Amino acid sequence: MSSDSLNVVALISGGKDSFFSILHCLKNGHRVLALANLYPDVNGEDGDGRYATSPNQTTNDEEIDSHMYQTVGASIIPLYASALNLPLYRQPISGSAINTSRDYSVSKSTTSNSDSDETESLLPLLAQVLAAHPKINAISTGAILSSYQRTRIESVALRLGLTSLGYLWQYPYLAPYTQDSLLRDMAAVGQDARIIKVASGGLDVRHLWLNVADGTTVRKLAREMGRFGGLVGGSMLGEGGEYETLAVDGPVGVWKKRIVLDEKGRKVCGDGGVWSLRMTGSVIEEKERAEGKGEDEWMERLRVPELFDQEFERLLRSVELEPEGRRWDGEDDPVVVSILHSDTDNTRTTTAQLNGTPLKYFTQSIHTTESTLYISNLHHPPESSTTNTNSTNLIPPSASSLSPATPSTSSSTTTTPPNEQFTTIANQLLHHLSTHGLSPSHITHTTILLRSMSLFSQINTAYATLFTTPNPPSRVTIACGDRLPEGVDVVLSAICHLPRRRQGHGDDGGNGEIRGDEDRIGLHVQSRSYWAPANIGPYSQGISVPIWDDDDDTDDDNDDNDTNGHPTNNSARLIYIAGQIPLIPSTMSLPTTSTSSFTTQAILSLQHLWRIGRVMNVDWWISCVAFITASSPADAEWQVKRVGEVWRGVHAPEFLSQDGDDDGGDQEEEEEEEEEEDIDIAERSLRGNRPWAVTNSSLSSSSHAMNTHRRALPNCPALARHTPTNNDNFQYSDYDAHLNTNIPPPPTPPIFTAQINSLPRSSSIEWAAIGLEIDKKRAYISRCEEGDRYICHIHDHSGALVLRVVHASVVDEEALMELLGIINISEEPGLVEVFVCDGLDLHFLEDTVRCSVQVIPCVSVWDAEGKNVFAAVRWREHV
């Protein structure tokens, strides 16, 4: 058993997904020690933890109206203890769905009369499990696309110190990108789950008790649900309540016995298009083992989704291999570790370059625009800053302060301990937020600079205490070494979204009340899966906020949502994505030395960015920074070249042409017979006797209608208009327009590369990007290049310019000062980020700059063309 193996309690509902998730837990080397279930307490049964194996102990099979738990088929649940030879723990469901928000908050889970949300029923259940099995440290669930279910399980798991395992999360959006791939994977390993409830157009009593994973059933579901337009989202998997299932058998080695229920014990109930089975007389039956097959034989037939999406796999193959000797494992390379984390002098020439010259001056700066509060460079010792705040307005339309730090003369060895430094920083942050009528829940993104990544754990623990509501801000954390000012070990910068002001509401003298965080959308997946790395802790994968307040969007009761559960509105949105490093999602570890290279890590972490971007509705990347940790100038130069190749590769026409999934065009679906002969044995032999390969090879029996539509990124149809460098406007009328005509592909978004001292987990690369979602009124972007500047304009639906994002590179300090002077006289400068590669004297910022200036000291900085420059600057101008 691997040292990374977890001891799991499997939360089961009786349905197909919770039991299939158990198989993936075992496949990933974990041990399942117990089962746990919540059941409907219609007759007021108390429940005493361990449950008898006889289903007659509870003859009640009545459903309750639960948003969270499957309750149909509850009378069969006790049989699973014997069927899987595992202890089963049960508790009745108490409470109701009090908090119906997608993202679960404990603070909103009780009513004024102390009634609790049904989610909280998990706490006493799992408390019993942990008391009996103190070694359990993880919980598994079968959540596929339901953020409602996932966020509630994760909330409970986090409070109990359990790792959440959700290996089925986003499963239909992983190769081979079909809704029925999960069902066919179940059939490949012999899982038998019967449909016991239907509640969808096209499904009726004829579908009850069919094996949902059987090929014939899959085709029936596709054909009959498709007739009613039901093949959207996860409908084929029952994700919208189209049907519910009961698992009765599975692979030998996991299922020691099967559950048998004859026809006489199944009574059909229901009306109005909703039908279910009430079951009595079910029994346990011994299973015969196939001769010559071991208990773990099923693992060979269990398909695990490939690490790379098909288009990223093609990109990896298309990029030439690293030169000899340039393989990168990061964490396990003793040379790299000694350079990046050494506390003593090192005679290697790269040490001086990595240590560098400290910044000679550091400033804390604060600036507000109509929609955003920028707080930059908070650090210890505290600065005597005052914020220019209009006392008659809680959020002044434009207020800024810029305060000099007291130059420190102490060395880093005698500085205030880092945890005490962060306490000072946190107090400063809370003060500035309070001054503007905000709380930490309004922060959308943070950047943390550390002197050494060895400080990460203690700083992260303190940082987490700031955030007590769902969806904390996205975050980038890097280590800058001795380039931070002397005596400074921690620096924090934050971007905050200002809630919309509602004129004529509230009793605040007509100034309008502060609106909450309804406009702020977050993605915070804390479960291990095959999809993207879990963010276990105080940062989300992504946060989305509107760019402007649309006057037409005044309906508070507008509950329109997109396919990802995001509310729609009339404003384009900025999406802040957390820095992505190349962790393998299912294990949360870096690729091993034998299989990893810098190119592999670069493309894997870029794929994480893409998958998160798709879920967050990103249409276009406004900007991207690639952080690298090369140990020498030569290595840095080579890695920068590879970063550029990969970034251009994901925006190349040949990549875009296969990025989205074809919906089948006009191809007609062939009508298939009700019964189909088993796959020919010769065909099975040709495919290596791998049942999962047979059932999933090209998903030959699946129609195009069952293909999962993955959001195109860049989303060319959404980019309705943009201006190339020749200033000739053109339209994208369909996704592949640029492939079929002389219209050029969309321009590659701007990027620059920053070499820094170290990254979390000793990763060799981290991608940090800002995305744009085009609003439903067809806002658009335009771009132009002026010498070494790349300018992205974001226009609203009327054509008015609302935000300008500028990228520029400079060759020396004089050019930087000249550029900052230009920014200073712009109409409404917001945030200026300066990535600088030498000890820069920033005294001049104290009296001259009107915006918030965030400084990131780097080992070296490289522009989009791969040229080594003195500094790279990114600034936003709110128009």
Coordinates of N, CA, C and O in Angstrom, one line a residue, residues 716-795:
C716 N -14.3 31.7 -30.3 CA -14.4 32.6 -31.4 C -15.7 33.2 -31.7 O -15.8 34.4 -32.1
P717 N -16.8 32.4 -31.6 CA -18.1 33.1 -31.9 C -18.4 34.2 -30.9 O -19.1 35.2 -31.3
A718 N -17.9 34.1 -29.7 CA -18.2 35.1 -28.7 C -17.4 36.4 -29.0 O -17.7 37.5 -28.6
L719 N -16.2 36.2 -29.6 CA -15.4 37.3 -30.0 C -16.0 38.0 -31.2 O -15.4 37.8 -32.3
A720 N -17.1 38.6 -31.1 CA -17.9 39.1 -32.2 C -17.1 40.0 -33.1 O -17.3 40.1 -34.3
R721 N -16.2 40.8 -32.5 CA -15.5 41.8 -33.3 C -14.2 42.1 -32.6 O -14.2 42.3 -31.3
H722 N -13.1 42.2 -33.3 CA -11.9 42.7 -32.7 C -11.1 43.3 -33.8 O -11.3 43.1 -35.0
T723 N -10.1 44.2 -33.4 CA -9.4 44.9 -34.4 C -7.9 44.4 -34.5 O -7.2 44.6 -33.5
P724 N -7.5 43.8 -35.6 CA -6.1 43.4 -35.7 C -5.2 44.6 -35.9 O -5.7 45.7 -35.9
T725 N -4.0 44.3 -36.0 CA -3.0 45.4 -36.1 C -3.2 46.2 -37.4 O -2.8 47.4 -37.4
N726 N -3.8 45.7 -38.4 CA -4.1 46.5 -39.6 C -5.3 47.3 -39.5 O -5.7 48.0 -40.5
N727 N -6.0 47.2 -38.3 CA -7.2 48.0 -38.0 C -8.4 47.7 -38.9 O -9.3 48.5 -39.0
D728 N -8.4 46.5 -39.6 CA -9.5 46.1 -40.4 C -10.4 45.3 -39.5 O -10.0 44.2 -39.1
N729 N -11.6 45.7 -39.2 CA -12.5 45.0 -38.4 C -13.0 43.8 -39.2 O -13.2 43.8 -40.4
F730 N -13.3 42.7 -38.5 CA -13.9 41.6 -39.2 C -14.7 40.8 -38.2 O -14.6 41.0 -37.0
Q731 N -15.6 39.9 -38.7 CA -16.5 39.2 -37.8 C -16.2 37.7 -37.8 O -15.7 37.2 -38.8
Y732 N -16.4 37.0 -36.7 CA -16.4 35.6 -36.6 C -17.8 35.1 -36.6 O -18.5 35.2 -35.7
S733 N -18.3 34.6 -37.7 CA -19.7 34.1 -37.8 C -19.9 32.7 -37.3 O -20.9 32.4 -36.9
D734 N -18.8 31.9 -37.3 CA -18.9 30.6 -36.7 C -17.6 30.2 -36.2 O -16.6 30.8 -36.5
Y735 N -17.6 29.1 -35.5 CA -16.3 28.7 -34.8 C -15.1 28.5 -35.7 O -14.0 28.9 -35.4
D736 N -15.3 27.9 -36.9 CA -14.2 27.6 -37.7 C -14.1 28.5 -38.9 O -13.4 28.2 -39.9
A737 N -14.6 29.8 -38.7 CA -14.5 30.7 -39.8 C -13.1 31.0 -40.3 O -12.8 31.1 -41.5
H738 N -12.2 31.1 -39.3 CA -10.8 31.4 -39.7 C -10.1 30.3 -40.4 O -9.0 30.4 -40.9
L739 N -10.7 29.1 -40.3 CA -10.1 27.9 -41.0 C -10.5 27.8 -42.4 O -9.8 27.3 -43.2
N740 N -11.7 28.3 -42.7 CA -12.4 28.0 -44.0 C -12.3 29.2 -44.9 O -12.7 29.2 -46.0
T741 N -11.8 30.3 -44.4 CA -11.7 31.5 -45.3 C -10.3 32.1 -45.1 O -9.4 31.6 -44.4
N742 N -10.1 33.3 -45.7 CA -8.9 34.0 -45.5 C -8.8 34.8 -44.3 O -7.8 35.6 -44.1
I743 N -9.8 34.8 -43.4 CA -9.8 35.5 -42.2 C -8.7 35.0 -41.3 O -8.7 33.7 -41.1
P744 N -7.9 35.8 -40.7 CA -6.8 35.3 -39.9 C -7.4 34.8 -38.6 O -8.5 35.2 -38.2
P745 N -6.7 33.9 -37.8 CA -7.1 33.4 -36.5 C -7.1 34.6 -35.5 O -6.4 35.6 -35.8
P746 N -7.8 34.4 -34.4 CA -7.7 35.5 -33.4 C -6.2 35.6 -32.9 O -5.5 34.7 -32.9
P747 N -5.8 36.8 -32.6 CA -4.5 37.1 -32.2 C -4.1 36.3 -30.9 O -5.0 36.1 -30.0
T748 N -2.9 36.0 -30.7 CA -2.5 35.3 -29.4 C -2.5 36.3 -28.3 O -1.9 37.4 -28.5
P749 N -3.2 36.0 -27.2 CA -3.2 37.0 -26.1 C -1.8 37.3 -25.6 O -0.9 36.4 -25.7
P750 N -1.6 38.4 -24.9 CA -0.3 38.8 -24.4 C 0.2 37.9 -23.3 O -0.6 37.4 -22.5
I751 N 1.5 37.7 -23.3 CA 2.1 36.9 -22.2 C 3.5 37.4 -21.9 O 4.1 37.9 -22.8
F752 N 3.9 37.3 -20.7 CA 5.3 37.5 -20.4 C 5.7 36.5 -19.4 O 4.9 35.9 -18.7
T753 N 7.0 36.2 -19.3 CA 7.5 35.2 -18.4 C 8.4 35.8 -17.3 O 9.2 36.7 -17.6
A754 N 8.2 35.4 -16.1 CA 9.0 35.9 -15.0 C 9.7 34.8 -14.3 O 9.1 33.8 -13.8
Q755 N 11.0 34.9 -14.2 CA 11.8 33.9 -13.5 C 11.9 34.3 -12.0 O 12.3 35.5 -11.7
I756 N 11.4 33.5 -11.1 CA 11.5 33.8 -9.7 C 12.2 32.7 -8.9 O 12.7 31.7 -9.5
N757 N 12.3 32.8 -7.6 CA 13.2 31.9 -6.9 C 12.6 30.5 -6.7 O 13.2 29.5 -6.9
S758 N 11.3 30.5 -6.3 CA 10.7 29.1 -6.2 C 9.2 29.3 -6.2 O 8.6 30.4 -5.9
L759 N 8.5 28.1 -6.4 CA 7.0 28.0 -6.5 C 6.5 27.0 -5.5 O 7.3 26.2 -5.0
P760 N 5.3 27.0 -5.2 CA 4.7 25.9 -4.3 C 5.0 24.5 -4.9 O 5.1 24.3 -6.1
R761 N 5.3 23.6 -3.9 CA 5.6 22.2 -4.3 C 6.9 22.1 -5.1 O 7.1 21.0 -5.7
S762 N 7.7 23.1 -5.1 CA 8.9 23.0 -5.9 C 8.6 22.8 -7.4 O 9.4 22.2 -8.1
S763 N 7.5 23.3 -7.8 CA 7.1 23.2 -9.2 C 8.1 24.0 -10.1 O 8.7 25.0 -9.6
S764 N 8.2 23.6 -11.3 CA 9.1 24.3 -12.2 C 8.4 25.4 -13.0 O 9.0 26.3 -13.7
I765 N 7.0 25.5 -13.0 CA 6.3 26.5 -13.7 C 4.9 26.7 -13.1 O 4.3 25.8 -12.5
E766 N 4.4 27.9 -13.2 CA 3.1 28.2 -12.8 C 2.5 29.3 -13.7 O 3.1 30.3 -14.0
W767 N 1.3 29.0 -14.2 CA 0.6 29.9 -15.1 C -0.5 30.7 -14.3 O -1.2 30.1 -13.5
A768 N -0.5 32.0 -14.5 CA -1.4 32.9 -13.8 C -2.1 33.7 -14.9 O -1.4 34.5 -15.6
A769 N -3.4 33.7 -15.0 CA -4.1 34.4 -16.1 C -5.3 35.1 -15.7 O -6.0 34.7 -14.7
I770 N -5.7 36.1 -16.5 CA -7.0 36.8 -16.3 C -7.8 36.6 -17.5 O -7.4 36.8 -18.6
G771 N -9.1 36.1 -17.3 CA -9.9 35.8 -18.4 C -11.0 36.8 -18.6 O -11.3 37.6 -17.7
L772 N -11.7 36.8 -19.8 CA -12.8 37.6 -20.1 C -14.0 36.8 -20.5 O -13.8 35.9 -21.4
E773 N -15.1 37.1 -20.0 CA -16.4 36.5 -20.4 C -17.2 37.5 -21.2 O -17.4 38.6 -20.6
I774 N -17.5 37.3 -22.4 CA -18.3 38.2 -23.2 C -19.8 38.2 -22.7 O -20.3 37.1 -22.5
D775 N -20.4 39.3 -22.5 CA -21.8 39.3 -22.0 C -22.8 39.0 -23.1 O -22.4 39.0 -24.3
K776 N -24.0 38.8 -22.7 CA -25.0 38.4 -23.6 C -25.4 39.5 -24.6 O -26.1 39.2 -25.6
K777 N -25.0 40.7 -24.4 CA -25.3 41.8 -25.3 C -24.2 42.0 -26.3 O -24.1 43.0 -27.0
R778 N -23.2 41.1 -26.3 CA -22.2 41.1 -27.3 C -21.2 42.2 -27.1 O -20.9 42.9 -28.1
A779 N -20.7 42.4 -25.9 CA -19.6 43.3 -25.8 C -18.4 42.7 -26.5 O -18.4 41.6 -26.9
Y780 N -17.5 43.5 -26.8 CA -16.4 43.0 -27.7 C -15.1 43.6 -27.2 O -15.0 44.5 -26.4
I781 N -14.0 43.0 -27.7 CA -12.7 43.5 -27.4 C -12.0 44.0 -28.7 O -12.4 43.5 -29.8
S782 N -11.1 44.9 -28.6 CA -10.3 45.3 -29.7 C -8.8 45.3 -29.2 O -8.6 45.5 -28.0
R783 N -7.9 45.2 -30.1 CA -6.5 45.2 -29.6 C -5.7 45.9 -30.7 O -6.0 46.0 -31.8
C784 N -4.6 46.4 -30.2 CA -3.6 47.0 -31.1 C -2.2 46.9 -30.5 O -2.1 46.7 -29.3
E785 N -1.2 47.1 -31.3 CA 0.2 47.1 -30.8 C 0.8 48.4 -31.2 O 0.7 48.9 -32.3
E786 N 1.5 49.0 -30.2 CA 2.2 50.2 -30.4 C 3.6 50.0 -29.9 O 3.9 50.2 -28.7
G787 N 4.5 49.6 -30.8 CA 5.9 49.3 -30.4 C 5.9 48.2 -29.5 O 5.5 47.0 -29.8
D788 N 6.4 48.4 -28.3 CA 6.5 47.3 -27.3 C 5.3 47.2 -26.4 O 5.4 46.6 -25.3
R789 N 4.2 47.8 -26.8 CA 3.0 47.8 -26.0 C 1.9 47.0 -26.7 O 1.7 47.2 -27.9
Y790 N 1.2 46.2 -25.9 CA 0.0 45.5 -26.4 C -1.2 46.0 -25.6 O -1.2 45.9 -24.4
I791 N -2.2 46.5 -26.4 CA -3.3 47.2 -25.7 C -4.6 46.4 -26.0 O -4.9 46.2 -27.2
C792 N -5.3 46.0 -25.0 CA -6.6 45.4 -25.1 C -7.7 46.3 -24.6 O -7.7 46.7 -23.5
H793 N -8.6 46.6 -25.5 CA -9.7 47.5 -25.2 C -11.0 46.6 -25.0 O -11.3 45.8 -25.8
I794 N -11.7 46.8 -23.9 CA -13.0 46.1 -23.7 C -14.1 47.1 -23.8 O -14.1 48.1 -23.0
H795 N -15.0 46.9 -24.7 CA -16.1 47.8 -25.0 C -17.4 47.2 -24.5 O -17.6 46.0 -24.5

